Short mmCIF file of C-alpha atoms in Angstrom, two decimals:
data_model
loop_
_atom_site.label_atom_id
_atom_site.label_comp_id
_atom_site.label_asym_id
_atom_site.label_seq_id
_atom_site.Cartn_x
_atom_site.Cartn_y
_atom_site.Cartn_z
CA MET H 1 198.78 -4.83 115.01
CA ASP H 2 197.44 -4.07 111.55
CA HIS H 3 196.31 -7.10 109.57
CA ALA H 4 195.56 -5.01 106.45
CA PRO H 5 198.28 -2.32 106.25
CA GLY H 6 197.54 0.39 103.71
CA ASN H 7 193.98 -0.85 103.27
CA MET H 8 190.96 1.01 104.67
CA VAL H 9 188.99 -2.27 104.87
CA LYS H 10 190.02 -4.20 107.97
CA THR H 11 187.02 -6.47 108.66
CA ASP H 12 188.52 -9.73 107.33
CA PRO H 13 188.72 -12.29 110.18
CA GLN H 14 190.97 -14.63 108.16
CA LYS H 15 193.60 -11.92 107.67
CA TYR H 16 193.31 -10.95 111.33
CA ALA H 17 193.77 -14.58 112.40
CA ALA H 18 196.74 -15.10 110.07
CA LEU H 19 198.56 -12.12 111.58
CA ALA H 20 197.57 -13.03 115.15
CA ASN H 21 198.80 -16.60 114.70
CA ASP H 22 202.06 -15.34 113.15
CA VAL H 23 202.62 -13.00 116.09
CA LYS H 24 201.91 -15.79 118.58
CA THR H 25 204.36 -18.09 116.80
CA ASN H 26 207.19 -15.59 116.38
CA LEU H 27 206.92 -12.97 119.12
CA ASN H 28 209.44 -14.59 121.46
CA SER H 29 212.09 -14.75 118.73
CA TRP H 30 211.36 -11.16 117.70
CA LEU H 31 211.85 -10.04 121.30
CA SER H 32 214.88 -12.22 122.05
CA GLY H 33 217.54 -10.49 124.05
CA ILE H 34 215.24 -8.15 125.96
CA GLY H 35 214.24 -10.53 128.75
CA CYS H 36 210.83 -11.66 127.48
CA ASN H 37 211.02 -15.43 127.23
CA SER H 38 207.34 -16.32 127.08
CA VAL H 39 203.84 -14.89 126.90
CA THR H 40 201.47 -16.23 129.53
CA HIS H 41 198.20 -14.70 128.35
CA TRP H 42 197.08 -13.51 124.92
CA LEU H 43 194.67 -10.59 124.74
CA MET H 44 193.38 -9.95 121.25
CA GLY H 45 191.13 -7.32 119.82
CA GLY H 46 191.26 -4.12 117.87
CA HIS H 47 189.79 -0.72 117.16
CA SER H 48 186.82 -0.23 114.83
CA ALA H 49 186.91 -2.71 111.92
CA GLY H 50 189.91 -4.43 113.50
CA GLY H 51 187.77 -5.10 116.57
CA GLN H 52 185.08 -6.63 114.38
CA ALA H 53 187.69 -8.81 112.63
CA ALA H 54 189.05 -9.93 116.01
CA GLN H 55 185.59 -10.79 117.36
CA ASN H 56 184.81 -12.85 114.26
CA ALA H 57 188.23 -14.54 114.14
CA ILE H 58 187.97 -15.60 117.78
CA SER H 59 184.30 -16.66 117.59
CA SER H 60 185.11 -18.77 114.50
CA ASN H 61 188.10 -20.41 116.24
CA LEU H 62 190.51 -19.08 113.60
CA THR H 63 192.85 -17.99 116.37
CA GLN H 64 193.04 -18.66 120.10
CA ALA H 65 193.03 -15.95 122.74
CA ASP H 66 192.72 -15.89 126.51
CA ALA H 67 190.68 -12.68 126.54
CA ILE H 68 189.44 -9.88 124.28
CA PHE H 69 190.01 -6.14 124.55
CA SER H 70 188.50 -4.08 121.75
CA ILE H 71 187.93 -0.39 121.28
CA ASP H 72 184.57 0.50 119.74
CA PRO H 73 184.49 -2.43 117.28
CA TYR H 74 182.71 -1.50 114.06
CA ASN H 75 179.38 -3.13 113.18
CA ALA H 76 179.56 -5.83 115.83
CA ASN H 77 175.84 -6.60 115.54
CA SER H 78 176.71 -9.31 113.04
CA ALA H 79 179.82 -10.45 114.90
CA GLY H 80 180.02 -13.92 116.37
CA ASN H 81 179.52 -14.76 120.03
CA VAL H 82 182.63 -15.19 122.16
CA ASN H 83 182.95 -17.18 125.35
CA LEU H 84 186.07 -15.52 126.73
CA PRO H 85 186.59 -12.72 129.20
CA ALA H 86 185.96 -9.58 127.16
CA MET H 87 186.36 -5.85 127.71
CA TYR H 88 185.16 -3.11 125.40
CA TRP H 89 185.39 0.66 125.33
CA GLY H 90 182.71 2.54 123.44
CA PHE H 91 180.60 5.67 123.36
CA ASP H 92 177.11 6.91 124.11
CA VAL H 93 177.11 8.88 120.86
CA THR H 94 177.16 7.87 117.19
CA THR H 95 180.20 9.35 115.41
CA CYS H 96 182.42 8.61 112.42
CA PHE H 97 179.58 6.65 110.76
CA VAL H 98 179.77 4.10 113.59
CA ASP H 99 176.39 3.60 115.24
CA LYS H 100 176.73 3.53 119.03
CA ASN H 101 174.35 0.54 119.22
CA ASP H 102 176.28 -1.49 116.63
CA ALA H 103 179.77 -1.00 118.05
CA ALA H 104 181.08 -1.73 121.57
CA LYS H 105 177.58 -2.18 122.98
CA ALA H 106 176.81 -4.91 120.42
CA ALA H 107 180.18 -6.62 120.97
CA TYR H 108 179.52 -6.62 124.73
CA LEU H 109 176.12 -8.21 124.11
CA HIS H 110 177.80 -10.89 121.94
CA SER H 111 180.11 -11.85 124.81
CA GLN H 112 178.91 -14.83 126.79
CA ASN H 113 181.24 -14.90 129.75
CA LEU H 114 183.02 -12.44 132.03
CA ARG H 115 182.43 -9.15 130.24
CA ALA H 116 182.86 -5.43 130.82
CA PHE H 117 181.77 -2.39 128.82
CA TYR H 118 183.18 1.05 129.60
CA ARG H 119 180.75 3.44 127.89
CA VAL H 120 182.01 7.01 127.58
CA ALA H 121 179.28 9.59 128.16
CA LYS H 122 178.11 11.89 125.39
CA LYS H 123 179.75 15.26 126.01
CA TYR H 124 179.82 18.08 123.45
CA SER H 125 181.86 21.27 123.50
CA TRP H 126 182.81 24.15 121.20
CA GLY H 127 186.13 23.89 119.41
CA PRO H 128 187.88 24.63 116.11
CA CYS H 129 185.47 22.27 114.29
CA GLY H 130 182.40 23.84 115.91
CA TYR H 131 180.12 22.08 118.37
CA SER H 132 181.35 18.49 118.43
CA PRO H 133 181.76 15.52 120.77
CA LYS H 134 184.70 15.68 123.15
CA TYR H 135 185.04 11.87 123.04
CA PHE H 136 184.22 9.90 119.90
CA HIS H 137 185.00 6.80 117.84
CA CYS H 138 188.42 8.04 116.69
CA SER H 139 189.53 9.46 120.05
CA PHE H 140 191.72 6.38 120.40
CA CYS H 141 193.73 7.13 117.25
CA ASP H 142 196.79 9.34 116.99
CA GLU H 143 195.55 12.58 115.44
CA HIS H 144 192.10 10.96 115.03
CA CYS H 145 190.86 9.47 111.73
CA PRO H 146 190.73 11.07 108.28
CA ALA H 147 187.43 12.98 107.98
CA CYS H 148 186.49 12.18 111.58
CA THR H 149 187.88 14.61 114.09
CA ASN H 150 186.82 17.31 116.52
CA CYS H 151 190.02 19.27 115.67
CA VAL H 152 191.23 18.99 119.27
CA LEU H 153 193.76 16.50 120.63
CA THR H 154 192.25 13.80 122.83
CA PRO H 155 192.90 14.62 126.50
CA GLN H 156 195.82 12.61 127.88
CA SER H 157 193.61 11.58 130.80
CA PHE H 158 191.49 9.57 128.36
CA PHE H 159 194.45 7.31 127.51
CA VAL H 160 195.36 7.04 131.19
CA ASP H 161 191.80 5.86 131.93
CA VAL H 162 191.88 3.28 129.13
CA ALA H 163 195.25 1.98 130.36
CA SER H 164 193.96 1.80 133.92
CA SER H 165 190.96 -0.25 132.79
CA VAL H 166 193.21 -2.66 130.87
CA ASN H 167 195.33 -3.12 133.99
CA LYS H 168 192.21 -3.77 136.11
CA PHE H 169 190.85 -6.19 133.49
CA ILE H 170 194.05 -8.24 133.28
CA THR H 171 194.35 -8.37 137.05
CA ALA H 172 190.70 -9.40 137.54
CA VAL H 173 190.75 -12.05 134.80
CA PHE H 174 194.11 -13.69 135.44
CA TYR H 175 195.33 -12.80 138.91
CA GLY H 176 192.44 -11.71 141.12
CA ASN H 177 188.71 -11.98 141.51
CA TRP H 178 186.26 -10.94 138.84
CA SER H 179 183.77 -8.35 140.05
CA LYS H 180 182.49 -4.93 139.12
CA SER H 181 184.38 -3.39 141.99
CA ALA H 182 187.61 -5.02 140.76
CA LEU H 183 187.05 -3.41 137.34
CA THR H 184 186.01 0.03 138.57
CA ILE H 185 188.54 2.77 137.85
CA SER H 186 188.90 6.27 139.22
CA ALA H 187 188.34 7.98 135.88
CA THR H 188 188.62 11.53 134.65
CA THR H 189 186.70 10.51 131.52
CA PRO H 190 182.93 10.55 132.15
CA LEU H 191 181.83 6.94 131.79
CA THR H 192 179.52 4.17 132.95
CA LEU H 193 180.77 0.64 133.55
CA PHE H 194 178.55 -2.34 132.72
CA VAL H 195 179.59 -5.81 133.87
CA ASP H 196 178.26 -9.31 133.13
CA SER H 197 174.43 -9.31 133.27
CA GLU H 198 174.12 -5.51 133.34
CA LEU H 199 172.59 -4.19 130.14
CA PRO H 200 173.57 -0.87 128.59
#
């Protein structure tokens, strides 16, 4: 969901909360007729500045969520603390003007309860844009971000790994037992998983 369509600035927690609350109120009516009658658990989060807005909206109680899933939230060093199950994907390399220590790592450190951080390893290779990271801040975006690309499509296995981690996270938080082994995925993407008290 995009709480600031057409705007490059997406860090506003009030706008994020307004859209999140609207979705929560109206989603069932929007999906009427397709068999979805209720939503049991709300995961909220976002990519980059949207992830920062989500963290701040939830930590300020502007919207309610059952868990957080964010992808390399931008500048999360100043984000509020959250006491919900939280999962983050981030990188061991600074790219796209997003410092690796201020993004997913910082959001993970601002999470007070069940938390997981999938940190993708720094891996460079030669491509059409020269020597550049294979995985980076905008790997999650379709066709990457303007002015931030390695000129190569993100490997499909990357998205499969992210989806697998989301499945593991939801299962561990709501339907199973929380543990590092329950969150561990068989990944093609080179990564390290940090859970709870483990520090990146």
